[in-house]
Amino acid sequence: MKKQWKKILYAAMLITFAAAGYGFYLFNKKPADIRTLPYKYELTASNLVGDFNKDETAADKKYVDKVIAVKGKVSEVKLEPSTGQATVILDSGDPLAAVTCSFYDDEAGSLKKIKQGESIVVKGRCTGKLMDVVLNKCSIEK
Amino acid sequence: MKKFILIVSSILLVHISFAQKRYFTKTGIVSFEAGTAVEDIDAINKSVTSIFDATSGQYEFALLVNGFEFKRSLMQQHFNEDYLESDKYPKSTFKGKITNIDQVNFKKDGTYPVTVKGILEMHGVKKEIETPGVFKVKGDDVSSTATFTILLEDYQIAIPSLVKDKISKTVKISVNCSYSILK
């Protein structure tokens, strides 16, 4: 009888430790590296902006916090050495709304070869639309 | 004579409206700190849109709440789902004025202290804030920095009692934008 109690006690302790460990793991878990995730949608910059222009609420539901791959012509590459920021603006054909892609800081090097007017595919996490549709944590897919 | 005055004044008017310079950025940075001694909580948003008018001092910011990047994924999730409710209030804006814009000489490189006053809207709540900041003019570019503190309860952001000692009641917000002239 006594042995049984001991077993239960050990099991309870094990579960408590496991739970605490799992909690600690969850707490310290870093945000996923978007570069290693597959994208959910692949579309052109003009289609993406078009979807947001048509119905922003629906587009928010569909794209925000999702990893997407966007194809478009580079209209600007902005490298800010003072802050380490690296940003690419993709032309959507709409003069009032482009796609702003904020890259991982350590991807800045890969942008040095990119030229204005070049067609590229950017993978990133969509955060919504201000004037432009914005992606963050971007990297070059193609 | 009347015609002359009319022509001169219209030329002047055109000239004034042309002289009205606007500065713009899509890649401004807003970051915040809301940690305590128990836990560090900070996040950064690198795609802030901002515009200001060098003549009137009118000043605006807009950002996507979902664009804040955290170091821990759970914090980002709680921030968006529970505290800021970014699906309901996806944007946060500031609309106001630089009250001493006349003291900034955009033609001369230098550092100028400014005062910014206006309405900060987040989590669906609008509240007036006033903060000192700094404008740095270098050629055609202007950069601005400011740091100010807000109270979470002012914006109806409720922190559950379980994590009350981990999250500060005040949040320190820093703004860092590099502008270029809007063509």
GROMACS .gro file of C-alpha atoms in nm:
model
  325
    1MET     CA    1   0.000   0.000   0.000
    2LYS     CA    2   0.278   0.237   0.097
    3LYS     CA    3   0.459   0.165  -0.228
    4GLN     CA    4   0.158   0.265  -0.427
    5TRP     CA    5   0.149   0.605  -0.258
    6LYS     CA    6   0.511   0.655  -0.337
    7LYS     CA    7   0.445   0.576  -0.701
    8ILE     CA    8   0.166   0.831  -0.713
    9LEU     CA    9   0.383   1.088  -0.544
   10TYR     CA   10   0.664   1.033  -0.794
   11ALA     CA   11   0.422   1.054  -1.084
   12ALA     CA   12   0.276   1.378  -0.948
   13MET     CA   13   0.624   1.523  -0.907
   14LEU     CA   14   0.718   1.420  -1.258
   15ILE     CA   15   0.407   1.582  -1.402
   16THR     CA   16   0.472   1.904  -1.207
   17PHE     CA   17   0.828   1.922  -1.332
   18ALA     CA   18   0.724   1.849  -1.686
   19ALA     CA   19   0.455   2.118  -1.669
   20ALA     CA   20   0.700   2.370  -1.524
   21GLY     CA   21   0.954   2.279  -1.790
   22TYR     CA   22   0.699   2.312  -2.065
   23GLY     CA   23   0.587   2.647  -1.925
   24PHE     CA   24   0.945   2.767  -1.917
   25TYR     CA   25   0.996   2.645  -2.272
   26LEU     CA   26   0.683   2.824  -2.393
   27PHE     CA   27   0.779   3.142  -2.211
   28ASN     CA   28   1.124   3.152  -2.367
   29LYS     CA   29   1.021   3.037  -2.710
   30LYS     CA   30   1.149   3.274  -2.974
   31PRO     CA   31   0.923   3.391  -3.254
   32ALA     CA   32   0.945   3.158  -3.553
   33ASP     CA   33   1.209   3.239  -3.812
   34ILE     CA   34   0.988   3.326  -4.107
   35ARG     CA   35   1.270   3.227  -4.344
   36THR     CA   36   1.231   2.863  -4.244
   37LEU     CA   37   0.852   2.856  -4.280
   38PRO     CA   38   0.660   2.769  -4.595
   39TYR     CA   39   0.441   3.043  -4.737
   40LYS     CA   40   0.067   3.016  -4.735
   41TYR     CA   41  -0.007   3.229  -5.040
   42GLU     CA   42   0.195   3.322  -5.344
   43LEU     CA   43   0.075   3.623  -5.542
   44THR     CA   44   0.181   3.939  -5.723
   45ALA     CA   45   0.218   4.276  -5.552
   46SER     CA   46  -0.067   4.415  -5.761
   47ASN     CA   47  -0.302   4.132  -5.663
   48LEU     CA   48  -0.214   4.174  -5.297
   49VAL     CA   49  -0.276   4.549  -5.301
   50GLY     CA   50  -0.591   4.486  -5.507
   51ASP     CA   51  -0.727   4.248  -5.243
   52PHE     CA   52  -0.669   4.507  -4.970
   53ASN     CA   53  -0.823   4.787  -5.177
   54LYS     CA   54  -1.130   4.578  -5.248
   55ASP     CA   55  -1.209   4.476  -4.890
   56GLU     CA   56  -0.958   4.558  -4.621
   57THR     CA   57  -1.133   4.365  -4.342
   58ALA     CA   58  -1.148   4.049  -4.551
   59ALA     CA   59  -0.788   4.094  -4.663
   60ASP     CA   60  -0.677   4.147  -4.301
   61LYS     CA   61  -0.840   3.816  -4.209
   62LYS     CA   62  -0.683   3.639  -4.502
   63TYR     CA   63  -0.328   3.773  -4.493
   64VAL     CA   64  -0.239   3.933  -4.159
   65ASP     CA   65   0.005   3.727  -3.952
   66LYS     CA   66   0.044   3.484  -4.245
   67VAL     CA   67   0.362   3.407  -4.432
   68ILE     CA   68   0.323   3.505  -4.797
   69ALA     CA   69   0.541   3.523  -5.106
   70VAL     CA   70   0.494   3.838  -5.311
   71LYS     CA   71   0.624   3.890  -5.664
   72GLY     CA   72   0.685   4.240  -5.789
   73LYS     CA   73   0.914   4.492  -5.949
   74VAL     CA   74   1.154   4.662  -5.711
   75SER     CA   75   1.090   5.035  -5.705
   76GLU     CA   76   1.327   5.112  -5.420
   77VAL     CA   77   1.588   4.945  -5.200
   78LYS     CA   78   1.645   5.131  -4.874
   79LEU     CA   79   1.941   5.045  -4.656
   80GLU     CA   80   1.980   5.243  -4.336
   81PRO     CA   81   2.327   5.171  -4.197
   82SER     CA   82   2.265   5.370  -3.878
   83THR     CA   83   1.978   5.145  -3.767
   84GLY     CA   84   2.063   4.833  -3.969
   85GLN     CA   85   1.725   4.854  -4.139
   86ALA     CA   86   1.677   4.699  -4.482
   87THR     CA   87   1.360   4.766  -4.678
   88VAL     CA   88   1.240   4.692  -5.030
   89ILE     CA   89   0.944   4.866  -5.191
   90LEU     CA   90   0.763   4.657  -5.453
   91ASP     CA   91   0.564   4.838  -5.718
   92SER     CA   92   0.202   4.728  -5.744
   93GLY     CA   93   0.098   4.944  -6.037
   94ASP     CA   94  -0.114   5.151  -5.797
   95PRO     CA   95   0.069   5.484  -5.749
   96LEU     CA   96  -0.080   5.530  -5.402
   97ALA     CA   97  -0.016   5.186  -5.258
   98ALA     CA   98   0.296   4.975  -5.297
   99VAL     CA   99   0.418   4.680  -5.090
  100THR     CA  100   0.670   4.772  -4.820
  101CYS     CA  101   0.891   4.477  -4.725
  102SER     CA  102   1.091   4.519  -4.406
  103PHE     CA  103   1.373   4.263  -4.412
  104TYR     CA  104   1.551   4.083  -4.134
  105ASP     CA  105   1.845   4.308  -4.046
  106ASP     CA  106   2.095   4.034  -4.131
  107GLU     CA  107   1.944   4.000  -4.480
  108ALA     CA  108   2.074   4.345  -4.572
  109GLY     CA  109   2.368   4.188  -4.757
  110SER     CA  110   2.141   3.998  -4.995
  111LEU     CA  111   1.980   4.327  -5.101
  112LYS     CA  112   2.300   4.483  -5.225
  113LYS     CA  113   2.275   4.294  -5.555
  114ILE     CA  114   1.911   4.386  -5.609
  115LYS     CA  115   1.854   4.659  -5.864
  116GLN     CA  116   1.567   4.892  -5.918
  117GLY     CA  117   1.324   4.759  -6.178
  118GLU     CA  118   1.425   4.399  -6.116
  119SER     CA  119   1.147   4.148  -6.061
  120ILE     CA  120   1.185   3.950  -5.738
  121VAL     CA  121   0.984   3.733  -5.500
  122VAL     CA  122   0.988   3.835  -5.135
  123LYS     CA  123   0.879   3.609  -4.852
  124GLY     CA  124   0.757   3.770  -4.533
  125ARG     CA  125   0.485   3.804  -4.276
  126CYS     CA  126   0.199   4.034  -4.371
  127THR     CA  127   0.108   4.287  -4.100
  128GLY     CA  128  -0.172   4.473  -4.282
  129LYS     CA  129  -0.212   4.790  -4.485
  130LEU     CA  130  -0.133   5.149  -4.398
  131MET     CA  131  -0.076   5.334  -4.724
  132ASP     CA  132   0.120   5.037  -4.848
  133VAL     CA  133   0.062   4.674  -4.767
  134VAL     CA  134   0.338   4.593  -4.519
  135LEU     CA  135   0.539   4.274  -4.475
  136ASN     CA  136   0.797   4.229  -4.202
  137LYS     CA  137   1.067   3.969  -4.135
  138CYS     CA  138   1.129   3.943  -4.506
  139SER     CA  139   1.385   3.756  -4.709
  140ILE     CA  140   1.436   3.704  -5.080
  141GLU     CA  141   1.263   3.390  -5.203
  142LYS     CA  142   1.365   3.420  -5.568
  143MET     CA  143  -0.340   9.879  -6.048
  144LYS     CA  144  -0.599   9.640  -5.911
  145LYS     CA  145  -0.502   9.387  -6.173
  146PHE     CA  146  -0.138   9.432  -6.085
  147ILE     CA  147  -0.202   9.359  -5.718
  148LEU     CA  148  -0.407   9.057  -5.813
  149ILE     CA  149  -0.130   8.920  -6.031
  150VAL     CA  150   0.139   8.986  -5.774
  151SER     CA  151  -0.063   8.833  -5.492
  152SER     CA  152  -0.149   8.528  -5.700
  153ILE     CA  153   0.217   8.482  -5.789
  154LEU     CA  154   0.302   8.514  -5.420
  155LEU     CA  155   0.036   8.262  -5.329
  156VAL     CA  156   0.163   8.012  -5.584
  157HIS     CA  157   0.510   8.070  -5.454
  158ILE     CA  158   0.408   8.011  -5.095
  159SER     CA  159   0.225   7.692  -5.178
  160PHE     CA  160   0.530   7.569  -5.367
  161ALA     CA  161   0.752   7.652  -5.076
  162GLN     CA  162   0.539   7.429  -4.858
  163LYS     CA  163   0.771   7.139  -4.799
  164ARG     CA  164   0.654   6.804  -4.676
  165TYR     CA  165   0.872   6.531  -4.536
  166PHE     CA  166   0.777   6.168  -4.548
  167THR     CA  167   0.890   5.820  -4.447
  168LYS     CA  168   0.755   5.466  -4.470
  169THR     CA  169   1.032   5.312  -4.267
  170GLY     CA  170   1.011   5.493  -3.935
  171ILE     CA  171   1.086   5.303  -3.615
  172VAL     CA  172   0.867   5.293  -3.307
  173SER     CA  173   0.976   5.077  -3.017
  174PHE     CA  174   0.851   5.034  -2.664
  175GLU     CA  175   0.956   4.899  -2.329
  176ALA     CA  176   0.700   4.772  -2.082
  177GLY     CA  177   0.913   4.544  -1.871
  178THR     CA  178   0.979   4.541  -1.499
  179ALA     CA  179   1.268   4.419  -1.289
  180VAL     CA  180   1.115   4.070  -1.315
  181GLU     CA  181   1.089   4.054  -1.690
  182ASP     CA  182   1.214   4.242  -1.994
  183ILE     CA  183   0.948   4.322  -2.248
  184ASP     CA  184   1.031   4.520  -2.556
  185ALA     CA  185   0.926   4.530  -2.918
  186ILE     CA  186   1.005   4.718  -3.234
  187ASN     CA  187   0.809   4.823  -3.541
  188LYS     CA  188   1.020   4.918  -3.841
  189SER     CA  189   0.753   5.013  -4.093
  190VAL     CA  190   0.600   5.325  -3.946
  191THR     CA  191   0.458   5.578  -4.190
  192SER     CA  192   0.497   5.942  -4.096
  193ILE     CA  193   0.457   6.279  -4.264
  194PHE     CA  194   0.507   6.634  -4.151
  195ASP     CA  195   0.466   6.975  -4.303
  196ALA     CA  196   0.769   7.199  -4.257
  197THR     CA  197   0.555   7.512  -4.278
  198SER     CA  198   0.253   7.442  -4.060
  199GLY     CA  199   0.417   7.185  -3.834
  200GLN     CA  200   0.136   6.938  -3.890
  201TYR     CA  201   0.263   6.595  -3.791
  202GLU     CA  202   0.121   6.247  -3.840
  203PHE     CA  203   0.220   5.891  -3.767
  204ALA     CA  204   0.053   5.560  -3.849
  205LEU     CA  205   0.157   5.205  -3.772
  206LEU     CA  206   0.026   4.852  -3.786
  207VAL     CA  207  -0.004   4.703  -3.439
  208ASN     CA  208   0.068   4.357  -3.577
  209GLY     CA  209   0.403   4.483  -3.705
  210PHE     CA  210   0.567   4.488  -3.361
  211GLU     CA  211   0.845   4.232  -3.339
  212PHE     CA  212   0.908   4.074  -2.998
  213LYS     CA  213   1.192   3.859  -2.875
  214ARG     CA  214   0.952   3.599  -2.737
  215SER     CA  215   0.666   3.459  -2.937
  216LEU     CA  216   0.418   3.428  -2.650
  217MET     CA  217   0.455   3.796  -2.569
  218GLN     CA  218   0.379   3.886  -2.926
  219GLN     CA  219   0.072   3.664  -2.916
  220HIS     CA  220  -0.059   3.811  -2.589
  221PHE     CA  221   0.016   4.163  -2.707
  222ASN     CA  222  -0.190   4.115  -3.024
  223GLU     CA  223  -0.469   3.894  -2.894
  224ASP     CA  224  -0.527   4.010  -2.537
  225TYR     CA  225  -0.382   4.355  -2.479
  226LEU     CA  226  -0.394   4.556  -2.800
  227GLU     CA  227  -0.655   4.336  -2.974
  228SER     CA  228  -0.495   4.402  -3.309
  229ASP     CA  229  -0.766   4.221  -3.506
  230LYS     CA  230  -1.020   4.474  -3.375
  231TYR     CA  231  -0.785   4.775  -3.378
  232PRO     CA  232  -0.522   4.699  -3.642
  233LYS     CA  233  -0.379   5.052  -3.658
  234SER     CA  234  -0.245   5.305  -3.418
  235THR     CA  235  -0.208   5.669  -3.518
  236PHE     CA  236  -0.082   6.002  -3.394
  237LYS     CA  237  -0.215   6.328  -3.535
  238GLY     CA  238  -0.081   6.654  -3.407
  239LYS     CA  239   0.151   6.945  -3.448
  240ILE     CA  240   0.505   7.053  -3.386
  241THR     CA  241   0.426   7.361  -3.183
  242ASN     CA  242   0.760   7.534  -3.241
  243ILE     CA  243   0.823   7.440  -3.605
  244ASP     CA  244   0.925   7.803  -3.675
  245GLN     CA  245   1.235   7.745  -3.466
  246VAL     CA  246   1.359   7.469  -3.696
  247ASN     CA  247   1.569   7.600  -3.984
  248PHE     CA  248   1.537   7.336  -4.255
  249LYS     CA  249   1.797   7.517  -4.465
  250LYS     CA  250   2.067   7.488  -4.203
  251ASP     CA  251   2.215   7.161  -4.081
  252GLY     CA  252   2.182   7.120  -3.708
  253THR     CA  253   1.993   6.975  -3.415
  254TYR     CA  254   1.674   7.142  -3.305
  255PRO     CA  255   1.465   7.071  -2.996
  256VAL     CA  256   1.092   7.050  -3.074
  257THR     CA  257   0.768   7.005  -2.886
  258VAL     CA  258   0.502   6.777  -3.031
  259LYS     CA  259   0.143   6.785  -2.920
  260GLY     CA  260  -0.150   6.587  -3.048
  261ILE     CA  261  -0.383   6.291  -3.021
  262LEU     CA  262  -0.245   5.939  -2.989
  263GLU     CA  263  -0.496   5.673  -3.082
  264MET     CA  264  -0.442   5.311  -2.994
  265HIS     CA  265  -0.659   5.024  -2.882
  266GLY     CA  266  -0.949   5.239  -3.009
  267VAL     CA  267  -0.887   5.509  -2.746
  268LYS     CA  268  -0.785   5.866  -2.829
  269LYS     CA  269  -0.582   6.065  -2.583
  270GLU     CA  270  -0.386   6.386  -2.598
  271ILE     CA  271  -0.012   6.366  -2.542
  272GLU     CA  272   0.269   6.617  -2.546
  273THR     CA  273   0.635   6.531  -2.570
  274PRO     CA  274   0.971   6.692  -2.635
  275GLY     CA  275   1.173   6.561  -2.925
  276VAL     CA  276   1.469   6.640  -3.144
  277PHE     CA  277   1.488   6.722  -3.515
  278LYS     CA  278   1.815   6.673  -3.693
  279VAL     CA  279   1.853   6.848  -4.028
  280LYS     CA  280   2.119   6.728  -4.269
  281GLY     CA  281   2.091   6.856  -4.623
  282ASP     CA  282   1.753   6.748  -4.760
  283ASP     CA  283   1.705   6.483  -4.495
  284VAL     CA  284   1.552   6.523  -4.154
  285SER     CA  285   1.555   6.271  -3.874
  286SER     CA  286   1.346   6.290  -3.562
  287THR     CA  287   1.368   6.123  -3.226
  288ALA     CA  288   1.138   6.136  -2.925
  289THR     CA  289   1.076   5.933  -2.613
  290PHE     CA  290   0.766   5.954  -2.400
  291THR     CA  291   0.570   5.753  -2.148
  292ILE     CA  292   0.207   5.653  -2.152
  293LEU     CA  293  -0.018   5.483  -1.897
  294LEU     CA  294  -0.172   5.153  -2.004
  295GLU     CA  295  -0.496   5.227  -1.822
  296ASP     CA  296  -0.539   5.548  -2.023
  297TYR     CA  297  -0.583   5.328  -2.328
  298GLN     CA  298  -0.804   5.074  -2.153
  299ILE     CA  299  -0.543   4.803  -2.177
  300ALA     CA  300  -0.613   4.565  -1.892
  301ILE     CA  301  -0.338   4.346  -1.754
  302PRO     CA  302  -0.453   4.027  -1.579
  303SER     CA  303  -0.355   4.013  -1.212
  304LEU     CA  304  -0.153   3.695  -1.268
  305VAL     CA  305   0.111   3.883  -1.468
  306LYS     CA  306   0.065   4.217  -1.298
  307ASP     CA  307   0.418   4.234  -1.152
  308LYS     CA  308   0.573   4.141  -1.483
  309ILE     CA  309   0.423   4.412  -1.698
  310SER     CA  310   0.480   4.775  -1.619
  311LYS     CA  311   0.180   5.005  -1.583
  312THR     CA  312   0.367   5.266  -1.780
  313VAL     CA  313   0.512   5.210  -2.123
  314LYS     CA  314   0.812   5.394  -2.258
  315ILE     CA  315   0.774   5.463  -2.628
  316SER     CA  316   1.062   5.569  -2.851
  317VAL     CA  317   1.028   5.711  -3.199
  318ASN     CA  318   1.310   5.729  -3.454
  319CYS     CA  319   1.231   5.839  -3.810
  320SER     CA  320   1.444   5.943  -4.108
  321TYR     CA  321   1.251   6.159  -4.352
  322SER     CA  322   1.312   6.271  -4.704
  323ILE     CA  323   1.132   6.543  -4.899
  324LEU     CA  324   0.803   6.430  -5.049
  325LYS     CA  325   0.815   6.493  -5.422
   0.00000   0.00000   0.00000
